[in-house]
């Protein structure tokens, strides 16, 4: 009896404390870039704003909704931040993207779409995360990401399943934003996946074939009306 009420009070306080701002660092920290979301597991009730801060420099990442069973492919109707290209030695405010939790009863799985980087594709390197995992197992999700044969490039929308954003990432004009969602729902798209290098999840081969440019053959049409080139393509090497 006493235990039950103590437990109830504790549970309530956990919910309350989780309602504050939640920050997820994308791509490492400062000049120590990494293929990570940190934290990669978040528990957050309805209404929580999860702020993705693109802190890694250099870095070029997305936050794209997927599923437990297909971690590296976009889920139909899912959210997508689009590409946030942070140059090397960037010292300005971190670009950020706010995602609001709409249904805390369902896990919200996400990954990074980047294929074409010196370190290979990011999702198979386990650049994945989840909000409200419930009784599912993160290791299963991560292992499934490692084994992914393709990394889907289709663009999502602002609104996703169980979570939604209200706009594209917010960033100074020196930051390149490409392919971000401008409408609530994902555009109809036939392109759902593309090969990640030549060796399945071989994350060392992702950017190798295209020389030093950042637009190798593995990148499919990011072209859409949403594309905005804010900065000139100074960034040969800025794709982490
Ligand atoms: C980031 O990566 C995307 C996809 O590869 C590419 O379209 C975009 O130009 C890159 N941004 C920068 C600044 O390199
Ligand atoms: C970043 O800073 C390092 C160390 O100062 C320098 O060697 C490098 O050229 C810089 N890179 C860019 C792209 O500015
Ligand atoms: C959060 O919102 C969803 C969708 O409205 C609802 O199904 C769920 O029960 C809510 N969660 C809580 C704890 O009230
Ligand atoms: C993919 O990654 C998993 C986990 O790291 C590994 O066990 C598997 O052998 C890899 N497959 C390929 C084709 O590299
Ligand atoms: C994101 O949400 C945080 C916390 O609610 C807020 O302080 C910040 O201004 C928001 N950023 C943007 C770009 O809306
Ligand atoms: C991964 O790519 C490297 C470099 O291209 C290659 O040497 C290696 O054999 C590949 N491994 C697999 C499992 O494809
Ligand atoms: Cu990434």
CSV table of C-alpha atoms and ligand atoms in Angstrom, one decimal:
chain,number,residue,atom,x,y,z
A,1,UNK,CA,0.0,0.0,0.0
A,2,UNK,CA,2.6,2.4,1.1
A,3,UNK,CA,4.9,1.0,-1.5
A,4,UNK,CA,2.3,1.6,-4.2
A,5,UNK,CA,1.8,5.2,-3.3
A,6,UNK,CA,5.5,5.9,-3.1
A,7,UNK,CA,5.8,4.2,-6.5
A,8,UNK,CA,3.0,6.3,-7.9
A,9,UNK,CA,4.6,9.5,-6.6
A,10,UNK,CA,7.9,8.5,-8.1
A,11,UNK,CA,6.4,7.7,-11.4
A,12,UNK,CA,4.7,11.0,-11.5
A,13,UNK,CA,7.8,13.0,-10.7
A,14,UNK,CA,9.7,11.2,-13.4
A,15,UNK,CA,7.1,12.3,-15.9
A,16,UNK,CA,7.2,15.9,-14.7
A,17,UNK,CA,11.0,16.1,-14.8
A,18,UNK,CA,11.1,14.7,-18.3
A,19,UNK,CA,8.9,17.5,-19.5
A,20,UNK,CA,11.7,20.0,-19.5
A,21,UNK,CA,13.7,20.7,-22.6
A,22,UNK,CA,15.5,17.7,-24.1
A,23,UNK,CA,18.6,18.3,-26.2
A,24,UNK,CA,20.1,15.7,-28.6
A,25,UNK,CA,23.5,16.5,-30.0
A,26,UNK,CA,23.8,15.5,-33.6
A,27,UNK,CA,27.2,14.5,-35.1
A,28,UNK,CA,29.4,14.8,-32.1
A,29,UNK,CA,30.6,17.8,-30.3
A,30,UNK,CA,32.5,20.8,-31.6
A,31,UNK,CA,35.6,19.8,-33.4
A,32,UNK,CA,35.2,16.2,-32.3
A,33,UNK,CA,32.7,15.0,-34.9
A,34,UNK,CA,31.1,11.6,-34.5
A,35,UNK,CA,28.5,9.6,-36.2
A,36,UNK,CA,26.1,9.8,-33.3
A,37,UNK,CA,23.0,11.1,-31.8
A,38,UNK,CA,23.7,11.9,-28.1
A,39,UNK,CA,21.6,10.7,-26.2
A,40,UNK,CA,20.3,8.1,-28.6
A,41,UNK,CA,17.5,7.0,-26.4
A,42,UNK,CA,15.0,9.6,-25.0
A,43,UNK,CA,11.9,9.2,-22.9
A,44,UNK,CA,9.6,12.1,-23.3
A,45,UNK,CA,5.9,12.6,-22.7
A,46,UNK,CA,3.4,14.2,-25.0
A,47,UNK,CA,4.2,17.8,-25.7
A,48,UNK,CA,7.9,17.6,-25.1
A,49,UNK,CA,10.1,19.5,-27.5
A,50,UNK,CA,13.1,17.5,-28.4
A,51,UNK,CA,15.8,19.9,-29.7
A,52,UNK,CA,18.3,18.4,-32.1
A,53,UNK,CA,21.4,20.5,-32.1
A,54,UNK,CA,23.8,19.9,-35.0
A,55,UNK,CA,26.9,20.3,-32.9
A,56,UNK,CA,29.5,18.3,-34.8
A,57,UNK,CA,31.9,20.3,-37.0
A,58,UNK,CA,32.4,19.3,-39.7
A,59,UNK,CA,29.2,17.4,-40.2
A,60,UNK,CA,26.3,16.9,-42.6
A,61,UNK,CA,23.4,14.9,-41.1
A,62,UNK,CA,19.7,14.5,-41.0
A,63,UNK,CA,17.1,13.4,-38.5
A,64,UNK,CA,14.8,11.1,-40.4
A,65,UNK,CA,12.0,8.9,-39.1
A,66,UNK,CA,12.3,5.2,-39.7
A,67,UNK,CA,11.1,2.0,-38.0
A,68,UNK,CA,12.4,-0.7,-35.7
A,69,UNK,CA,12.5,-3.3,-38.4
A,70,UNK,CA,13.9,-1.1,-41.2
A,71,UNK,CA,16.0,1.5,-39.3
A,72,UNK,CA,17.8,3.0,-42.4
A,73,UNK,CA,14.8,3.6,-44.6
A,74,UNK,CA,12.3,6.4,-44.2
A,75,UNK,CA,8.8,5.4,-43.0
A,76,UNK,CA,6.0,6.6,-45.1
A,77,UNK,CA,4.6,9.8,-43.7
A,78,UNK,CA,7.6,10.3,-41.5
A,79,UNK,CA,9.4,13.4,-40.4
A,80,UNK,CA,12.7,14.6,-41.9
A,81,UNK,CA,14.9,17.5,-40.9
A,82,UNK,CA,16.7,17.5,-44.3
A,83,UNK,CA,20.5,18.0,-44.5
A,84,UNK,CA,22.3,20.3,-42.2
A,85,UNK,CA,25.8,21.0,-43.4
A,86,UNK,CA,28.1,22.3,-40.7
A,87,UNK,CA,31.5,23.4,-42.0
A,88,UNK,CA,34.8,22.6,-40.5
A,89,UNK,CA,35.9,24.9,-37.7
A,90,UNK,CA,32.4,26.3,-37.3
A,91,UNK,CA,32.1,28.3,-34.1
A,92,UNK,CA,28.7,29.9,-34.5
A,93,UNK,CA,25.5,28.8,-32.7
A,94,UNK,CA,24.6,25.2,-33.4
A,95,UNK,CA,21.8,24.8,-36.0
A,96,UNK,CA,18.8,23.3,-34.3
A,97,UNK,CA,15.6,21.5,-35.1
A,98,UNK,CA,12.7,21.1,-32.8
A,99,UNK,CA,10.5,18.0,-32.8
A,100,UNK,CA,7.5,17.8,-30.6
A,101,UNK,CA,6.3,14.5,-29.2
A,102,UNK,CA,2.6,13.9,-30.1
A,103,UNK,CA,2.1,10.4,-29.0
A,104,UNK,CA,4.3,9.0,-26.3
A,105,UNK,CA,2.6,5.6,-26.5
A,106,UNK,CA,4.6,4.7,-29.6
A,107,UNK,CA,8.4,4.5,-30.2
A,108,UNK,CA,9.7,7.2,-32.5
A,109,UNK,CA,12.7,5.7,-34.4
A,110,UNK,CA,15.0,7.9,-36.4
A,111,UNK,CA,18.3,7.7,-38.4
A,112,UNK,CA,20.7,9.9,-40.4
A,113,UNK,CA,20.5,9.6,-44.2
A,114,UNK,CA,24.1,10.5,-45.0
A,115,UNK,CA,25.7,8.1,-47.5
A,116,UNK,CA,28.4,10.1,-49.0
A,117,UNK,CA,31.0,10.9,-46.3
A,118,UNK,CA,34.6,10.0,-45.7
A,119,UNK,CA,33.4,7.7,-43.0
A,120,UNK,CA,30.9,6.0,-45.2
A,121,UNK,CA,27.1,5.8,-44.7
A,122,UNK,CA,26.1,6.9,-41.2
A,123,UNK,CA,23.0,4.7,-40.5
A,124,UNK,CA,24.9,1.4,-40.7
A,125,UNK,CA,27.5,3.0,-38.4
A,126,UNK,CA,24.6,3.1,-36.0
A,127,UNK,CA,23.8,6.8,-36.3
A,128,UNK,CA,20.3,6.0,-35.1
A,129,UNK,CA,18.1,6.9,-32.1
A,130,UNK,CA,14.6,6.5,-30.6
A,131,UNK,CA,12.2,8.5,-28.5
A,132,UNK,CA,10.0,6.4,-26.1
A,133,UNK,CA,11.3,3.0,-26.8
A,134,UNK,CA,8.8,1.3,-24.5
A,135,UNK,CA,9.4,-2.4,-24.2
A,136,UNK,CA,11.4,-2.7,-27.4
A,137,UNK,CA,15.1,-3.4,-27.5
A,138,UNK,CA,17.6,-0.8,-28.6
A,139,UNK,CA,20.3,-3.3,-29.4
A,140,UNK,CA,17.9,-5.0,-31.9
A,141,UNK,CA,17.4,-1.7,-33.6
A,142,UNK,CA,21.1,-0.9,-33.7
A,143,UNK,CA,22.1,-4.3,-35.0
A,144,UNK,CA,19.4,-4.0,-37.6
A,145,UNK,CA,20.9,-0.7,-38.6
A,146,UNK,CA,24.4,-2.2,-38.9
A,147,UNK,CA,23.0,-4.9,-41.2
A,148,UNK,CA,21.1,-2.5,-43.4
A,149,UNK,CA,21.7,-3.1,-47.1
A,150,UNK,CA,20.5,0.3,-48.1
A,151,UNK,CA,20.0,3.8,-46.7
A,152,UNK,CA,16.8,5.4,-47.9
A,153,UNK,CA,17.1,8.9,-49.2
A,154,UNK,CA,13.4,9.9,-49.8
A,155,UNK,CA,12.4,13.1,-48.2
A,156,UNK,CA,10.0,13.2,-45.3
A,157,UNK,CA,7.7,15.9,-44.1
A,158,UNK,CA,7.5,18.2,-41.0
A,159,UNK,CA,4.8,16.0,-39.4
A,160,UNK,CA,5.7,12.4,-38.7
A,161,UNK,CA,4.2,9.5,-37.0
A,162,UNK,CA,3.8,10.4,-33.3
A,163,UNK,CA,5.9,13.5,-33.6
A,164,UNK,CA,6.0,16.7,-35.6
A,165,UNK,CA,8.1,19.8,-36.3
A,166,UNK,CA,6.8,23.2,-37.2
A,167,UNK,CA,9.5,24.2,-39.6
A,168,UNK,CA,12.9,23.5,-41.1
A,169,UNK,CA,16.1,23.6,-39.0
A,170,UNK,CA,17.0,27.0,-37.7
A,171,UNK,CA,20.5,28.1,-38.5
A,172,UNK,CA,22.7,31.1,-39.5
A,173,UNK,CA,23.1,31.7,-43.2
A,174,UNK,CA,26.6,30.2,-43.2
A,175,UNK,CA,25.0,26.8,-42.7
A,176,UNK,CA,23.8,24.8,-45.7
A,177,UNK,CA,20.3,23.5,-45.4
A,178,UNK,CA,19.2,21.2,-48.2
A,179,UNK,CA,16.2,19.1,-48.8
A,180,UNK,CA,14.3,20.0,-45.7
A,181,UNK,CA,10.6,19.5,-45.4
A,182,UNK,CA,8.3,22.4,-46.1
A,183,UNK,CA,5.0,20.7,-45.7
A,184,UNK,CA,3.3,18.7,-43.1
A,185,UNK,CA,3.3,15.5,-45.1
A,186,UNK,CA,6.0,13.8,-47.1
A,187,UNK,CA,5.8,14.3,-50.8
A,188,UNK,CA,4.8,11.2,-52.7
A,189,UNK,CA,8.0,9.5,-53.7
A,190,UNK,CA,9.0,6.3,-55.5
A,191,UNK,CA,12.6,6.5,-54.3
A,192,UNK,CA,12.7,4.7,-51.1
A,193,UNK,CA,16.2,3.4,-51.0
A,194,UNK,CA,19.6,3.4,-52.6
A,195,UNK,CA,22.6,1.2,-52.3
A,196,UNK,CA,25.0,2.1,-49.5
A,197,UNK,CA,28.3,1.6,-51.2
A,198,UNK,CA,29.1,-1.7,-52.7
A,199,UNK,CA,29.2,-3.9,-49.7
A,200,UNK,CA,26.0,-3.8,-47.8
A,201,UNK,CA,26.8,-2.2,-44.6
A,202,UNK,CA,30.4,-1.7,-45.4
A,203,UNK,CA,30.7,1.8,-43.9
A,204,UNK,CA,34.2,2.3,-45.0
A,205,UNK,CA,33.3,2.4,-48.7
A,206,UNK,CA,30.5,4.9,-48.8
A,207,UNK,CA,32.3,7.9,-50.2
A,208,UNK,CA,35.2,6.3,-51.9
A,209,UNK,CA,34.2,6.2,-55.5
A,210,UNK,CA,33.5,9.8,-56.2
A,211,UNK,CA,36.8,11.4,-55.7
A,212,UNK,CA,37.0,14.4,-53.4
A,213,UNK,CA,33.7,15.9,-54.3
A,214,UNK,CA,30.7,15.7,-52.1
A,215,UNK,CA,28.3,14.6,-54.8
A,216,UNK,CA,29.3,11.1,-55.6
A,217,UNK,CA,27.2,8.6,-57.5
A,218,UNK,CA,25.5,7.2,-54.5
A,219,UNK,CA,23.5,10.3,-53.8
A,220,UNK,CA,20.1,10.1,-55.4
A,221,UNK,CA,17.8,13.0,-56.3
A,222,UNK,CA,17.8,15.3,-53.4
A,223,UNK,CA,16.4,17.6,-56.0
A,224,UNK,CA,13.1,19.1,-55.1
A,225,UNK,CA,11.5,22.4,-54.8
A,226,UNK,CA,12.7,22.4,-51.2
A,227,UNK,CA,16.3,22.5,-52.1
A,228,UNK,CA,18.0,25.7,-51.0
A,229,UNK,CA,21.6,26.4,-51.4
A,230,UNK,CA,22.4,29.0,-48.8
A,231,UNK,CA,26.1,28.8,-49.2
A,232,UNK,CA,28.2,28.2,-52.2
A,233,UNK,CA,29.6,24.7,-52.3
A,234,UNK,CA,32.7,25.6,-50.4
A,235,UNK,CA,32.3,22.3,-48.6
A,236,UNK,CA,34.3,19.8,-50.5
A,237,UNK,CA,35.6,18.3,-47.3
A,238,UNK,CA,32.8,19.3,-45.0
A,239,UNK,CA,30.8,16.2,-45.2
A,240,UNK,CA,31.9,14.3,-42.2
B,1,LIG,C1,25.1,17.5,-47.4
B,1,LIG,O1,24.9,16.2,-47.9
B,1,LIG,C2,23.8,16.2,-48.9
B,1,LIG,C3,23.6,14.8,-49.4
B,1,LIG,O2,24.8,14.2,-49.7
B,1,LIG,C4,24.3,17.1,-50.1
B,1,LIG,O3,23.2,17.3,-51.0
B,1,LIG,C5,24.6,18.5,-49.5
B,1,LIG,O4,25.1,19.3,-50.6
B,1,LIG,C6,25.7,18.4,-48.4
B,1,LIG,N1,25.9,19.7,-47.9
B,1,LIG,C7,27.1,20.2,-47.8
B,1,LIG,C8,27.3,21.5,-47.2
B,1,LIG,O5,28.1,19.6,-48.3
B,2,LIG,C1,40.3,24.2,-39.6
B,2,LIG,O1,41.3,24.5,-38.7
B,2,LIG,C2,42.5,23.8,-38.8
B,2,LIG,C3,43.4,24.1,-37.7
B,2,LIG,O2,43.5,25.5,-37.5
B,2,LIG,C4,43.1,24.1,-40.2
B,2,LIG,O3,44.3,23.3,-40.4
B,2,LIG,C5,42.2,23.8,-41.3
B,2,LIG,O4,42.7,24.2,-42.5
B,2,LIG,C6,40.8,24.5,-41.1
B,2,LIG,N1,39.9,24.0,-42.0
B,2,LIG,C7,39.0,24.8,-42.7
B,2,LIG,C8,38.1,24.1,-43.7
B,2,LIG,O5,39.0,26.0,-42.5
B,3,LIG,C1,-0.3,11.1,-25.7
B,3,LIG,O1,-1.1,11.4,-26.8
B,3,LIG,C2,-1.6,10.3,-27.5
B,3,LIG,C3,-2.3,10.8,-28.8
B,3,LIG,O2,-3.3,11.7,-28.5
B,3,LIG,C4,-2.5,9.5,-26.7
B,3,LIG,O3,-2.9,8.3,-27.4
B,3,LIG,C5,-1.7,9.0,-25.4
B,3,LIG,O4,-2.6,8.3,-24.5
B,3,LIG,C6,-1.2,10.3,-24.7
B,3,LIG,N1,-0.3,9.8,-23.6
B,3,LIG,C7,-0.7,10.1,-22.3
B,3,LIG,C8,0.3,9.6,-21.3
B,3,LIG,O5,-1.7,10.7,-22.0
B,4,LIG,C1,27.6,-5.6,-41.1
B,4,LIG,O1,27.7,-5.2,-39.7
B,4,LIG,C2,27.5,-6.2,-38.8
B,4,LIG,C3,27.6,-5.6,-37.4
B,4,LIG,O2,28.7,-4.8,-37.3
B,4,LIG,C4,28.5,-7.3,-39.1
B,4,LIG,O3,28.3,-8.4,-38.2
B,4,LIG,C5,28.3,-7.8,-40.5
B,4,LIG,O4,29.3,-8.8,-40.8
B,4,LIG,C6,28.5,-6.7,-41.4
B,4,LIG,N1,28.2,-7.1,-42.8
B,4,LIG,C7,28.9,-6.6,-43.8
B,4,LIG,C8,28.5,-7.1,-45.2
B,4,LIG,O5,29.9,-5.9,-43.7
B,5,LIG,C1,13.3,25.0,-29.8
B,5,LIG,O1,12.7,24.7,-28.5
B,5,LIG,C2,13.4,25.3,-27.5
B,5,LIG,C3,12.7,24.8,-26.2
B,5,LIG,O2,11.3,24.9,-26.2
B,5,LIG,C4,13.3,26.8,-27.6
B,5,LIG,O3,14.0,27.5,-26.5
B,5,LIG,C5,13.9,27.3,-28.9
B,5,LIG,O4,13.7,28.6,-29.1
B,5,LIG,C6,13.2,26.5,-30.0
B,5,LIG,N1,14.0,26.8,-31.3
B,5,LIG,C7,13.4,27.1,-32.4
B,5,LIG,C8,14.3,27.3,-33.5
B,5,LIG,O5,12.2,27.2,-32.5
B,6,LIG,C1,34.7,-2.8,-47.4
B,6,LIG,O1,35.3,-1.8,-48.2
B,6,LIG,C2,36.8,-1.9,-48.2
B,6,LIG,C3,37.3,-0.7,-49.0
B,6,LIG,O2,36.7,-0.5,-50.2
B,6,LIG,C4,37.1,-3.2,-48.8
B,6,LIG,O3,38.5,-3.3,-48.8
B,6,LIG,C5,36.5,-4.3,-48.0
B,6,LIG,O4,36.8,-5.6,-48.6
B,6,LIG,C6,35.0,-4.1,-47.9
B,6,LIG,N1,34.4,-5.1,-47.1
B,6,LIG,C7,33.3,-5.7,-47.4
B,6,LIG,C8,32.7,-6.7,-46.3
B,6,LIG,O5,32.6,-5.4,-48.4
B,7,LIG,CU1,25.0,11.6,-40.1
